[in-house]
Short mmCIF file of C-alpha atoms in Angstrom, two decimals:
data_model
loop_
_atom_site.label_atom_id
_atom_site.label_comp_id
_atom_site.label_asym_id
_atom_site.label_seq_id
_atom_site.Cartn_x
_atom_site.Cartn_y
_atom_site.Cartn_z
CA UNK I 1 -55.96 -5.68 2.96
CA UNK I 2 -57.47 -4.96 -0.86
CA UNK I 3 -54.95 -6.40 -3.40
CA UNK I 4 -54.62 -5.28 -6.99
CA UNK I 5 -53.11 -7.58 -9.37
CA UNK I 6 -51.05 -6.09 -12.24
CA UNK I 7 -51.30 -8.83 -15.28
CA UNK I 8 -47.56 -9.16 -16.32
CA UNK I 9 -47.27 -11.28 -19.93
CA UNK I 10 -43.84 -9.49 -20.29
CA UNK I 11 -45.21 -6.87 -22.82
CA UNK I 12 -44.66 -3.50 -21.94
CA UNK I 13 -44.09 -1.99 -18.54
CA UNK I 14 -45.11 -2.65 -15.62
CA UNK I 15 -43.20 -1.07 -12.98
CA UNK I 16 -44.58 2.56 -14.52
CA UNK I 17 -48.29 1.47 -13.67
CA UNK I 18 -47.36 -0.29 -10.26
CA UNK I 19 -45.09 2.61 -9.22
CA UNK I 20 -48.16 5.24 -9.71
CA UNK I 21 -51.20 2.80 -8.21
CA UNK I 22 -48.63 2.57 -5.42
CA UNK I 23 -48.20 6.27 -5.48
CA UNK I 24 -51.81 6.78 -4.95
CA UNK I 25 -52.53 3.71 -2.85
CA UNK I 26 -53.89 4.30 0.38
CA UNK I 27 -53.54 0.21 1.87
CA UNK I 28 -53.94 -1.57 -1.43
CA UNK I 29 -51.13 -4.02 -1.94
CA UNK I 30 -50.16 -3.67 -5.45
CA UNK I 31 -48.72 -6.97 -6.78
CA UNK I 32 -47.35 -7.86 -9.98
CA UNK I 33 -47.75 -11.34 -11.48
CA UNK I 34 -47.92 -14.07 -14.37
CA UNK I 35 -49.82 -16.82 -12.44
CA UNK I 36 -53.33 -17.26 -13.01
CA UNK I 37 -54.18 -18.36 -9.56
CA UNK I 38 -52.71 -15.63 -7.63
CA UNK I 39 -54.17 -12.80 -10.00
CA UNK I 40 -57.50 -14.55 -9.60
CA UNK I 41 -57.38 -13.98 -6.21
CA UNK I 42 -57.04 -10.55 -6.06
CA UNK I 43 -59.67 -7.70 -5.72
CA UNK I 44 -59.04 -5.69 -9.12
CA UNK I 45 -56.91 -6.27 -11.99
CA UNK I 46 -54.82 -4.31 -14.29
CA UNK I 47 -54.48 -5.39 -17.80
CA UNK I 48 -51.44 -3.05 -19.03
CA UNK I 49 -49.16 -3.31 -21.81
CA UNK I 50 -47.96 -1.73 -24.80
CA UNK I 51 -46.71 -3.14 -28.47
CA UNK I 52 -48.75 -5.84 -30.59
CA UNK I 53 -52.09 -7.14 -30.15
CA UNK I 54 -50.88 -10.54 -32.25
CA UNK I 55 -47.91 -11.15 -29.62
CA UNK I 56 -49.91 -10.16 -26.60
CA UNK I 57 -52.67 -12.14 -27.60
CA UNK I 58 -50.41 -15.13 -28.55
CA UNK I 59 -48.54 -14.43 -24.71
CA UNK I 60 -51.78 -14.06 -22.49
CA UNK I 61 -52.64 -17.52 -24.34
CA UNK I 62 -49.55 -19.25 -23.78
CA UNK I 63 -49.47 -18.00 -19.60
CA UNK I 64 -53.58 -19.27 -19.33
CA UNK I 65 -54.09 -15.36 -18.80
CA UNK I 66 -56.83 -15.40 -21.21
CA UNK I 67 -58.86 -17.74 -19.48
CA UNK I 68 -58.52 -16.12 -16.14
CA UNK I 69 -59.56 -12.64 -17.52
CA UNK I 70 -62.10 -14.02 -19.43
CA UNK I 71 -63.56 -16.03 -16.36
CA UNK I 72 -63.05 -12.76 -13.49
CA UNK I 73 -64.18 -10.49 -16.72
CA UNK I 74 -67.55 -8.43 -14.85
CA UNK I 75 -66.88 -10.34 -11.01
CA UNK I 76 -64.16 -7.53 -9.77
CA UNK I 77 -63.21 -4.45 -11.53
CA UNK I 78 -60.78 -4.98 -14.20
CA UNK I 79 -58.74 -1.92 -15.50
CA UNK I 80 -57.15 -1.97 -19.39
CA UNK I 81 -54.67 0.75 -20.52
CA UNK I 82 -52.90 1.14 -23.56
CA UNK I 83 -53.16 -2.36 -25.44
CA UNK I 84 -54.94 -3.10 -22.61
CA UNK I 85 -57.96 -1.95 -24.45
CA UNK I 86 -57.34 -3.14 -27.49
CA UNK I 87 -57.29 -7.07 -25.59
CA UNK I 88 -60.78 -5.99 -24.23
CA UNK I 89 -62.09 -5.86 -27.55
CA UNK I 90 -63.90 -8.32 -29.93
CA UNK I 91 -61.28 -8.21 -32.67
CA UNK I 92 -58.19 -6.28 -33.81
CA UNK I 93 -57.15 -5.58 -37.64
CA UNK I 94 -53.86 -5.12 -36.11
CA UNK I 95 -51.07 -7.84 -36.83
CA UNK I 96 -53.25 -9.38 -39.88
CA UNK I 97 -56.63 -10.11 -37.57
CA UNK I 98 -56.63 -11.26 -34.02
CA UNK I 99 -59.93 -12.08 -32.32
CA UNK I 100 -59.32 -10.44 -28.39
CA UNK I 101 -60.84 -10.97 -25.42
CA UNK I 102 -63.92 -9.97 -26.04
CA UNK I 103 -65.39 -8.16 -23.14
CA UNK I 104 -66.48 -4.90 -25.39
CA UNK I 105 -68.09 -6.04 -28.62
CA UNK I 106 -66.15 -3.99 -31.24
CA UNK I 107 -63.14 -3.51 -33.24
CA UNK I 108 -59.69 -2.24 -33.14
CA UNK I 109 -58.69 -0.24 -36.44
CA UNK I 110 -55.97 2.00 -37.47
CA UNK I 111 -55.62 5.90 -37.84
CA UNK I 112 -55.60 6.94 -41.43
CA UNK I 113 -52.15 8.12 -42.89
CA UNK I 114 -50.34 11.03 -41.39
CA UNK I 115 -50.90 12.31 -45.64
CA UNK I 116 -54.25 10.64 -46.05
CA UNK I 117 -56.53 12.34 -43.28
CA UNK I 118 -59.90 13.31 -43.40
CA UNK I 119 -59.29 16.74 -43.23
CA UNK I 120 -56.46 16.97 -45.17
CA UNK I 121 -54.12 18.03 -42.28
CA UNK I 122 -51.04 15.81 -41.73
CA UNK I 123 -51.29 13.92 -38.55
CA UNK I 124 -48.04 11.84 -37.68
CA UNK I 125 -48.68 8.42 -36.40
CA UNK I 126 -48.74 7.16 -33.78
CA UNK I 127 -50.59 9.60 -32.05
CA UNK I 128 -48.40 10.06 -29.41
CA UNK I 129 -48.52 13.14 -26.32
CA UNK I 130 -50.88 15.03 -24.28
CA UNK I 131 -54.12 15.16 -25.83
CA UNK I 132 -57.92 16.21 -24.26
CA UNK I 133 -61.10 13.47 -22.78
CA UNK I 134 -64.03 14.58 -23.29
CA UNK I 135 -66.45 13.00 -20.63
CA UNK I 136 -69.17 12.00 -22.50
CA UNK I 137 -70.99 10.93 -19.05
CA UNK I 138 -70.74 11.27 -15.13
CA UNK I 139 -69.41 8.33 -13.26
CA UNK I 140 -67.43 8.32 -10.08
CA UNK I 141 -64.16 7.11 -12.23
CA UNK I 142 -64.17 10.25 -13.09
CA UNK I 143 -63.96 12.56 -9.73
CA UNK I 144 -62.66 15.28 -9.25
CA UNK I 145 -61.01 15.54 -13.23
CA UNK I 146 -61.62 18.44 -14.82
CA UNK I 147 -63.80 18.38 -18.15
CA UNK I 148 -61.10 17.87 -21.03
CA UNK I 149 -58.38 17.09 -18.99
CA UNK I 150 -55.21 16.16 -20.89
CA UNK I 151 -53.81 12.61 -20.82
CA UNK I 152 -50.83 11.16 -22.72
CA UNK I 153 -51.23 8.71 -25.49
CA UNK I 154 -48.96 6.26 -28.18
CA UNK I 155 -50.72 4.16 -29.90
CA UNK I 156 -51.45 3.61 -34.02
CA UNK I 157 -54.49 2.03 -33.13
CA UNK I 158 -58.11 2.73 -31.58
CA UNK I 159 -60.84 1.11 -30.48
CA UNK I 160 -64.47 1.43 -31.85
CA UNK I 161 -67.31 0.04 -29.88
CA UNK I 162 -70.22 -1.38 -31.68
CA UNK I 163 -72.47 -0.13 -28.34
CA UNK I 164 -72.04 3.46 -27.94
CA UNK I 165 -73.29 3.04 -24.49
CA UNK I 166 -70.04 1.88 -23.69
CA UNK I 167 -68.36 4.79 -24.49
CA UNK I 168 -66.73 6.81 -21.03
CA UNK I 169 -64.65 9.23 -22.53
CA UNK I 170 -63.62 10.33 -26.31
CA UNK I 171 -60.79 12.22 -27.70
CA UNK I 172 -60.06 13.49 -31.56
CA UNK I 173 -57.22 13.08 -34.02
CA UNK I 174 -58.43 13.59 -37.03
CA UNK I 175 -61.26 11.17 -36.36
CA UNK I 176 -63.50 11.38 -32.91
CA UNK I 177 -62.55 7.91 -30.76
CA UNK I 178 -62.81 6.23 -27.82
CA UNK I 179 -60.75 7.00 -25.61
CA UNK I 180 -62.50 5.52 -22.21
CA UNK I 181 -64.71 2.76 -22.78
CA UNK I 182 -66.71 1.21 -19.65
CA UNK I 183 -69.55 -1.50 -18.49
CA UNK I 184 -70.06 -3.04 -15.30
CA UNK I 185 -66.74 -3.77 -13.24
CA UNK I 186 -64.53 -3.42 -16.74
CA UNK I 187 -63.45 -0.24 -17.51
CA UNK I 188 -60.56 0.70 -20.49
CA UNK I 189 -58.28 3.50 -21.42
CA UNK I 190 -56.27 4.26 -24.52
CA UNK I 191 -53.56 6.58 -22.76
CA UNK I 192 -51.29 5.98 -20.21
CA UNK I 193 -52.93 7.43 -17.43
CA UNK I 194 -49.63 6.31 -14.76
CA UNK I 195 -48.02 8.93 -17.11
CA UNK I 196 -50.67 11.63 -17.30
CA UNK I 197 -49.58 13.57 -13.84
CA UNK I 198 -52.35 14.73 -11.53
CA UNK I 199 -55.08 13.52 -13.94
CA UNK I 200 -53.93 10.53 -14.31
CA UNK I 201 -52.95 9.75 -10.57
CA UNK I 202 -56.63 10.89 -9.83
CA UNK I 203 -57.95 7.99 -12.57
CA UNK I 204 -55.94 5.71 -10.84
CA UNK I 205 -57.49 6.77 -7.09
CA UNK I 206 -60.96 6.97 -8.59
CA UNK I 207 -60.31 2.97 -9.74
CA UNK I 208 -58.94 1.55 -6.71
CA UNK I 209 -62.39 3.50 -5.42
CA UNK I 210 -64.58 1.93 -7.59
CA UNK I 211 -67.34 0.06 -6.46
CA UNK I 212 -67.75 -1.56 -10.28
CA UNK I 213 -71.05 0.16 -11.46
CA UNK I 214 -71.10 1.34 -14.83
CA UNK Q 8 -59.39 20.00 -28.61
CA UNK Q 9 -56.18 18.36 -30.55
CA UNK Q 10 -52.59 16.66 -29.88
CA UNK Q 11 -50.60 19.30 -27.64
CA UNK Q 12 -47.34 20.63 -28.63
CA UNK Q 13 -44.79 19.30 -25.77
CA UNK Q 14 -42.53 21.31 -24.17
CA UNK Q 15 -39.30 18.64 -23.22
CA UNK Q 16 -36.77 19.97 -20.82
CA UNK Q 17 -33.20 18.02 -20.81
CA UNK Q 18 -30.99 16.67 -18.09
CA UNK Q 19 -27.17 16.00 -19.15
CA UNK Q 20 -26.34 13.76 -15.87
CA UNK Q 21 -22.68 13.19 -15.04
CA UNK Q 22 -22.32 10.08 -12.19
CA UNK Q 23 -25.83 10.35 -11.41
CA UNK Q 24 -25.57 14.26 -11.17
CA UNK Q 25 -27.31 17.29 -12.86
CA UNK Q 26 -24.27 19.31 -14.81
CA UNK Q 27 -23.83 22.09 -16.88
CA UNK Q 28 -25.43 23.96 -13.73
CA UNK Q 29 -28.91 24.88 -12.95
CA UNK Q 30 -30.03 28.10 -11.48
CA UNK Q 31 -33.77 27.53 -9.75
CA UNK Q 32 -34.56 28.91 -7.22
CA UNK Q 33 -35.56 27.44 -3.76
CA UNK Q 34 -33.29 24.90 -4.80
CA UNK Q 35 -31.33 23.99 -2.46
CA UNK Q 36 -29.15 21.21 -4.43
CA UNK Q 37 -28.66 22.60 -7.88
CA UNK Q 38 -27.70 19.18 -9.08
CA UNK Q 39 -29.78 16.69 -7.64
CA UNK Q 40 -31.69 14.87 -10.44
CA UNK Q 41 -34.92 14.03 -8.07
CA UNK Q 42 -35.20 17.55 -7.22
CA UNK Q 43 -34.86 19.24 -10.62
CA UNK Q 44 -37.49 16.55 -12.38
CA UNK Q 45 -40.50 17.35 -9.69
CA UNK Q 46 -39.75 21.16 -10.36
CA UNK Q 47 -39.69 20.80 -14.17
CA UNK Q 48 -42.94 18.17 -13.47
CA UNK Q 49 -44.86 21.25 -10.91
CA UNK Q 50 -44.05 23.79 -13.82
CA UNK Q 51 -46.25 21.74 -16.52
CA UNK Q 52 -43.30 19.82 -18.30
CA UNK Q 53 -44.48 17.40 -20.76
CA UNK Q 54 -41.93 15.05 -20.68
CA UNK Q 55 -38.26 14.67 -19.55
CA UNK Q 56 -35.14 13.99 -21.06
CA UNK Q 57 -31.74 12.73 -19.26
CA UNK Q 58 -28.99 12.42 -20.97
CA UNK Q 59 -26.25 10.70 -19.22
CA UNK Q 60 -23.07 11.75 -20.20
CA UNK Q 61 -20.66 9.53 -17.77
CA UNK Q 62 -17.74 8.45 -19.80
CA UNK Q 63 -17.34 5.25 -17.11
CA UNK Q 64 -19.54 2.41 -17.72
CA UNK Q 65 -18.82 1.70 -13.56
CA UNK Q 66 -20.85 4.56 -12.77
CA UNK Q 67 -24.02 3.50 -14.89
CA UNK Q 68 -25.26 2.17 -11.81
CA UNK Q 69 -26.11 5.52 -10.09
CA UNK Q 70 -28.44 6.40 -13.36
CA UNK Q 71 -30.43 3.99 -12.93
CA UNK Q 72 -30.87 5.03 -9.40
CA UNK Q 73 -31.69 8.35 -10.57
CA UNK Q 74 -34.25 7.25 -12.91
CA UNK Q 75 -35.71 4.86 -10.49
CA UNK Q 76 -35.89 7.36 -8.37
CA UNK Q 77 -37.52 10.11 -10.48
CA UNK Q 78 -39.90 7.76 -11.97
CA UNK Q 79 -41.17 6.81 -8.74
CA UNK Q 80 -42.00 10.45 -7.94
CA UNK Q 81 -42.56 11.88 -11.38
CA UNK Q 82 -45.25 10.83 -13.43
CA UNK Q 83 -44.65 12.03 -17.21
CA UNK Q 84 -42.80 10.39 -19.66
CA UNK Q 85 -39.33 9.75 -18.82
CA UNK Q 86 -36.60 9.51 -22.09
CA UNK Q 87 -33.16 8.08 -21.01
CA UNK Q 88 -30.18 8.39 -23.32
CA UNK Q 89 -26.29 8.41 -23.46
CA UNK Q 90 -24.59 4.88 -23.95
CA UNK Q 91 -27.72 2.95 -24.84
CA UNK Q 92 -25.41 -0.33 -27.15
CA UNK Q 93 -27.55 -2.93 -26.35
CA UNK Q 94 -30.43 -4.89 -25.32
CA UNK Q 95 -29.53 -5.60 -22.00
CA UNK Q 96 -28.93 -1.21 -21.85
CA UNK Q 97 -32.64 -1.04 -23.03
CA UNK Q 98 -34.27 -3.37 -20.75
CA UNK Q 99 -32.31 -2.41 -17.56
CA UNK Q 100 -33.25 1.30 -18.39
CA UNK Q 101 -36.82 0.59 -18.86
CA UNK Q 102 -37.33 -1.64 -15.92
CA UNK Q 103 -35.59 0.95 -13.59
CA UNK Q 104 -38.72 3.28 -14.88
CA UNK Q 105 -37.12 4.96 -17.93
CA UNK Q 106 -40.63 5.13 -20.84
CA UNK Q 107 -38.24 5.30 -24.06
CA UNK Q 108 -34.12 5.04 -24.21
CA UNK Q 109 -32.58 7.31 -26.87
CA UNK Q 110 -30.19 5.26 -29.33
CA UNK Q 111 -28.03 7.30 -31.04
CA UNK Q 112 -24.16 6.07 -32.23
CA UNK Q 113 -25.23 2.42 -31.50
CA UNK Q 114 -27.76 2.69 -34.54
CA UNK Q 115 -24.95 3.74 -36.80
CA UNK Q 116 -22.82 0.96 -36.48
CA UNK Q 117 -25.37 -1.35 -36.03
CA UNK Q 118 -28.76 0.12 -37.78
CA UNK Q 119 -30.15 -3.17 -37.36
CA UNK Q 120 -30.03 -2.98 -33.20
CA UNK Q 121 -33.09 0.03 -33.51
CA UNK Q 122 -35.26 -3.10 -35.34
CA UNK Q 123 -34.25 -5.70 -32.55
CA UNK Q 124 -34.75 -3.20 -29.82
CA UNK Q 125 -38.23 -1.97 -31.52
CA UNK Q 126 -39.29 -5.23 -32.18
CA UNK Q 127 -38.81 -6.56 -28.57
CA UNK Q 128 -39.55 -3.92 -26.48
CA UNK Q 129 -41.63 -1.70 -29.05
CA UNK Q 130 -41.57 1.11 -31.29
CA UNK Q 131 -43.32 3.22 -28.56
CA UNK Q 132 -40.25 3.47 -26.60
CA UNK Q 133 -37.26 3.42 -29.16
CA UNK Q 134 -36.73 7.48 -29.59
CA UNK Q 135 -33.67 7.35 -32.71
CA UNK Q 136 -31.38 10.42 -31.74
CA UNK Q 137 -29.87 12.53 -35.04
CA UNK Q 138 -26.84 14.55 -34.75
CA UNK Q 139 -27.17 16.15 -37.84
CA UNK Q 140 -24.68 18.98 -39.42
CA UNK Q 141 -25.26 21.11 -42.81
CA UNK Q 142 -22.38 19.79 -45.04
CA UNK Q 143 -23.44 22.01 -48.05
CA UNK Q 144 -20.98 24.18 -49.94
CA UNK Q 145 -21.80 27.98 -49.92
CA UNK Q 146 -24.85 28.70 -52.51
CA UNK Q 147 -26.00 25.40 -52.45
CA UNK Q 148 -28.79 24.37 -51.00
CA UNK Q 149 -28.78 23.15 -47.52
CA UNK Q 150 -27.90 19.24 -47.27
CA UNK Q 151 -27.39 17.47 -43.92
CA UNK Q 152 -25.53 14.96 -42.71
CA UNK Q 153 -24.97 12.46 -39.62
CA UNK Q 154 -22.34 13.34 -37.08
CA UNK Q 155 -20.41 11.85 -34.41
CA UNK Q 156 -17.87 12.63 -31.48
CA UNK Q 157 -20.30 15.65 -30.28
CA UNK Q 158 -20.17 17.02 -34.31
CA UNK Q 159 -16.89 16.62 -34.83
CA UNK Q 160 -16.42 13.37 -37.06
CA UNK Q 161 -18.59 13.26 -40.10
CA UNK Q 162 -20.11 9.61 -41.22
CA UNK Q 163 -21.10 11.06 -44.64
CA UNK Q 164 -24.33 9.12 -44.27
CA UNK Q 165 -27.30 11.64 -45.10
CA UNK Q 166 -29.52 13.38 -42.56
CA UNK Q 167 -32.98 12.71 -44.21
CA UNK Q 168 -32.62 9.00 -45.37
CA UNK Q 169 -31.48 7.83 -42.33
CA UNK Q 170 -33.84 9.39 -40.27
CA UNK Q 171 -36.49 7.39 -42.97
CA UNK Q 172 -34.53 4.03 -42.94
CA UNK Q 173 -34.30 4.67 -38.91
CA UNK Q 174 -38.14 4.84 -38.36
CA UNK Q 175 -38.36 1.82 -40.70
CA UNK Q 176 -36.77 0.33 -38.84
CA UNK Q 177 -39.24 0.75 -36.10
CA UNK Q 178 -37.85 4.10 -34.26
CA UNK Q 179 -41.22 5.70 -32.92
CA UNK Q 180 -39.84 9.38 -32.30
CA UNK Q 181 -36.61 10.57 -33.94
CA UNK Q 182 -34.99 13.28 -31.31
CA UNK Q 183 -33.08 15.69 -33.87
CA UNK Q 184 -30.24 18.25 -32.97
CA UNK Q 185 -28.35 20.80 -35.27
CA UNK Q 186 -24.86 20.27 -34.28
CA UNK Q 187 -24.39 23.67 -36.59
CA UNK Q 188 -26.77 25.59 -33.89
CA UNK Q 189 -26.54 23.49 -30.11
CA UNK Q 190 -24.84 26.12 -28.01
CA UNK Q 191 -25.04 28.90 -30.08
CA UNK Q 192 -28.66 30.32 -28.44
CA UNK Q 193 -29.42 31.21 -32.03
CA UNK Q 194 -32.44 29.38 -32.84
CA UNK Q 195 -32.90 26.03 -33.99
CA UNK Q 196 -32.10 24.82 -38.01
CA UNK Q 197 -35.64 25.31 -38.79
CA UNK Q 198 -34.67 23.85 -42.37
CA UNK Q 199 -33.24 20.93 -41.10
CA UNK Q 200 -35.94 20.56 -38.86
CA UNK Q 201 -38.62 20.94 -41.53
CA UNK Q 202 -37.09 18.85 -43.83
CA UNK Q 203 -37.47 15.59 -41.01
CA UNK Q 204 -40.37 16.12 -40.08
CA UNK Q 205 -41.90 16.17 -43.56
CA UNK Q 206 -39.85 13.23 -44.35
CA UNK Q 207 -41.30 10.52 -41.67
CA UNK Q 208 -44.03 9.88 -39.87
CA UNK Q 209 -43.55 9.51 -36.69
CA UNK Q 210 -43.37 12.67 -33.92
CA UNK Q 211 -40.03 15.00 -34.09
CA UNK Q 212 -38.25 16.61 -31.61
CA UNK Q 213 -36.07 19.78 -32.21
CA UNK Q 214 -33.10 20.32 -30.10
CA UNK Q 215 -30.33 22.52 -30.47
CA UNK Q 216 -30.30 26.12 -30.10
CA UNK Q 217 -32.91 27.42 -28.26
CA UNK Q 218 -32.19 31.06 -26.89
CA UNK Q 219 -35.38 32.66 -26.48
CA UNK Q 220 -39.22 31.73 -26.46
CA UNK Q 221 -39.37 32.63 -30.08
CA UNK Q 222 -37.07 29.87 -30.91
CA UNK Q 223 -39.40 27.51 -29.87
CA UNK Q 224 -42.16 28.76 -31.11
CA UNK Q 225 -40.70 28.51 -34.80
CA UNK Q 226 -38.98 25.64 -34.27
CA UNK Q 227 -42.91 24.11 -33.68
CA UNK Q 228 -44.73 26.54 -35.96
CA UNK Q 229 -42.30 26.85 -38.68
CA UNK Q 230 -39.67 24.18 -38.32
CA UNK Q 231 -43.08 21.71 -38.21
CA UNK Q 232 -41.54 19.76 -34.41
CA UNK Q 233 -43.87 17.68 -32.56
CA UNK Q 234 -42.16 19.02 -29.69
CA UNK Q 235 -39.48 20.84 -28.60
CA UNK Q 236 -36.30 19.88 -26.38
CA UNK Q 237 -34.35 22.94 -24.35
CA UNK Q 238 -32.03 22.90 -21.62
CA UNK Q 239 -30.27 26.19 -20.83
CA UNK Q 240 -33.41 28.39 -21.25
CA UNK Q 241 -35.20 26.61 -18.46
CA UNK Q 242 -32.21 25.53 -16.14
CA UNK Q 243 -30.74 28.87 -15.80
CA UNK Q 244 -34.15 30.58 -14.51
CA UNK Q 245 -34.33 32.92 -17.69
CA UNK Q 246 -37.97 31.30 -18.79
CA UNK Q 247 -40.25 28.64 -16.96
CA UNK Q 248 -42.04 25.87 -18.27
CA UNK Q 249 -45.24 27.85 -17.79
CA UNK Q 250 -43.67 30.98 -19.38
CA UNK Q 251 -42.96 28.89 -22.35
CA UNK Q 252 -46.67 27.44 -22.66
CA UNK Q 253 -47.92 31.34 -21.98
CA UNK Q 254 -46.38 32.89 -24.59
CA UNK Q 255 -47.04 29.85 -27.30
CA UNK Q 256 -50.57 29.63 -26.08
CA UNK Q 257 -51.09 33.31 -26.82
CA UNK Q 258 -49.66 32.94 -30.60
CA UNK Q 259 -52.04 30.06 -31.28
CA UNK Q 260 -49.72 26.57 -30.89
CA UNK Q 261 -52.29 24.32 -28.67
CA UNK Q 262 -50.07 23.11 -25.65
CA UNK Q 263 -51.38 21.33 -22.20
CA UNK Q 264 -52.60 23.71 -19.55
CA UNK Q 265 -50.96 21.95 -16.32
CA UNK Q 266 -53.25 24.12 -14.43
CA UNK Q 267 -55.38 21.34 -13.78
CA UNK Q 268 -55.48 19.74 -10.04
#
């Protein structure tokens, strides 16, 4: 039987994103766990989480997480959602600098000001709600999603990959961003997509599906 | 393509029960929560509210059933209020599936449990709920402040600042009802609600008052909410979710088209 391993450093939670991969399961065995070992035994991972990159950074560190993502990092696909992406990434300006994991070269910056916006329209932050993907590119992870399906987001931060290549799906506030970011077997969302309904249960499917291409 | 406007139906739950009546139809059990969450989730709800109002803290123990339950079948963002004191509250509620707990009386006599609760579990889930009630004399202007008991004990603390020391506190969302208007199917305090959401910056909800589809489309267009929270307009049949998104759609407010599948 395929096992999934949902990486639990006790940020954020966990039992939304195991509750809808189980939803949409078909045999996987959906596990959540802390120990290296056992996660590095299993078929795919999830990196989840939500709240600071500094503490999460600081926590996968302190459970030898970091090591084991960054040695199963392009072997089996790996999944990322929320401040999962931002620990994907080269470096975050969030909580004074952090360098991340590294698997996308690329930063992590903040939206401008709800009263300092490009446009001049007042955006609150965090961005948080339903909001659109643009696919900027086929790819099986995205079957059977309609173009500029909506997905729900919170975060104050996004990513910005240096390789535009990388870039799955985008998604604007104010500013353009990244909003799916992908290479082979490592693939990254900003928004929650165990919280997204029917498009995000189909992301889900489409990932336990995934063969790892990019 | 931008940020939708969300449409948030609410729950009041009594001993793990849906009261104040709801009228669906084809339901069969107008109180289970399970069943009323997957029709408000088929009809293009953006997020749910439950607000448990069971005075006994014994009978805490069948909500988080029902929100174990829901979020195991439902998958939008799930708000849990009513009785949230501590941290223990917060992180049984979230582990039972809940996505943010509401803290509303706890914050005011303890301000300082929205940073501890923020700061351990994060701002992404800490929704601050405002009772708020217009305390000005006649001819002056408008001036709110925080209320207690269901609107009946005033703390003389002011509406505005407190939502602003609340969300620096860490509160990500500040869920804001006009005691002067909940009930009355009159509209919300589109005043009251303008003047929060121009004072922080993090999302707003408007509750209190909604009687008619108009109401919430000034409550988002005028009153400037991030979203809007109803309960009798949707439980007793008069409108559906996807009424709601119809008739805002049509006059321009972007909101999520759940006809996607």
């Amino acid at each position: 039987m395929a096992t999934v391993g949902i990486i639990d450093y006790g940020m954020g939670n966990l039992h939304s994103i195991a509750k809808a991969l189980r939803y949409v399961a078909s045999d996987e065995q959906i596990e959540v766990s802390f120990d290296p070992d056992a996660l590095s035994r299993m078929d795919r991972l999830v990196l989840p989480g939500v709240g600071a990159i500094g503490h999460c950074m600081e926590e996968l560190h302190r459970l030898e997480l970091d090591d084991m993502i960054r040695e199963q990092l392009g072997k089996k696909p790996l999944m990322g959602v929320c401040l999962g992406i931002e620990a994907l990434m080269g470096h975050s300006e969030e909580s004074g600098g952090v360098e991340c994991l590294g698997a996308f070269p690329g930063d992590t910056v903040h939206f401008a000001a709800p009263d300092a916006q490009p446009d001049g329209v007042r955006r609150k932050i965090p961005h948080m709600g339903w909001n659109q993907v643009r696919q900027e590119r086929h790819h099986p992870l995205w079957k059977d999603i309609a173009p500029a399906s909506w997905f729900y987001f919170v975060h104050s931060y996004y990513v910005v990959p240096s390789d535009e290549r990388h870039i799955a799906g985008t998604t604007d506030y104010g500013v353009r961003f990244a909003s799916v970011i992908l290479r082979p077997n490592v693939f990254a969302v900003q928004f929650h997509p165990e919280k997204s309904q029917s498009a995000g249960l189909q992301l889900l499917a489409n990932f336990l599906e995934w063969d790892g291409s990019a | 393509m931008t940020l939708a406007k969300r449409i948030i139906p609410c729950l009041d739950i009594d001993k793990g029960r849906v009261v104040k009546g709801v009228k669906f139809l084809e339901i069969k059990d107008a109180g289970d929560p399970v069943e009323i969450a997957r029709r408000y989730d088929q009809q293009g709800a953006d997020e749910l509210v439950f607000l448990d109002i069971t005075a006994s803290h014994e009978d805490r123990g069948t909500l988080m059933d029902v929100v174990e339950r829901v979020a195991g079948e439902v998958f939008i963002p799930l708000t849990v209020g009513g009785g949230v004191r501590t941290l223990p509250d917060v992180r049984r509620l979230l582990s039972a599936g809940a996505d943010k707990v509401s803290i509303n009386t706890a914050a005011i006599s303890d301000p300082n449990f929205v940073y501890e609760a923020a700061y351990r579990y994060g701002s992404q889930c800490i929704v601050v709920a405002l009772d708020a009630k217009n305390v000005a004399k006649k001819h002056e202007p408008p001036r709110w402040e925080i209320f207690t008991h269901g609107g009946r004990k005033s703390t003389g603390i002011d509406a505005i600042e407190w939502a602003q020391k609340l969300v620096s506190l860490g509160a990500g969302e500040v869920l804001l009802t006009s005691m002067d208007k909940d009930g009355t199917k009159s509209g919300f305090d589109l005043k009251l609600t303008r003047a929060i959401s121009d004072a922080v910056d993090v999302p707003v909800i408007a509750s209190g008052g909604v009687g008619s589809l108009e109401d919430l489309h000034d409550g988002l267009e005028i009153g400037t909410a991030d979203a809007v929270l109803a309960a009798s307009i949707f439980h007793f049949g008069t409108y559906t979710i996807q009424q709601a998104k119809g008739f805002l759609a049509e006059r321009g407010v972007v909101v999520r088209d759940p006809i996607y599948r």
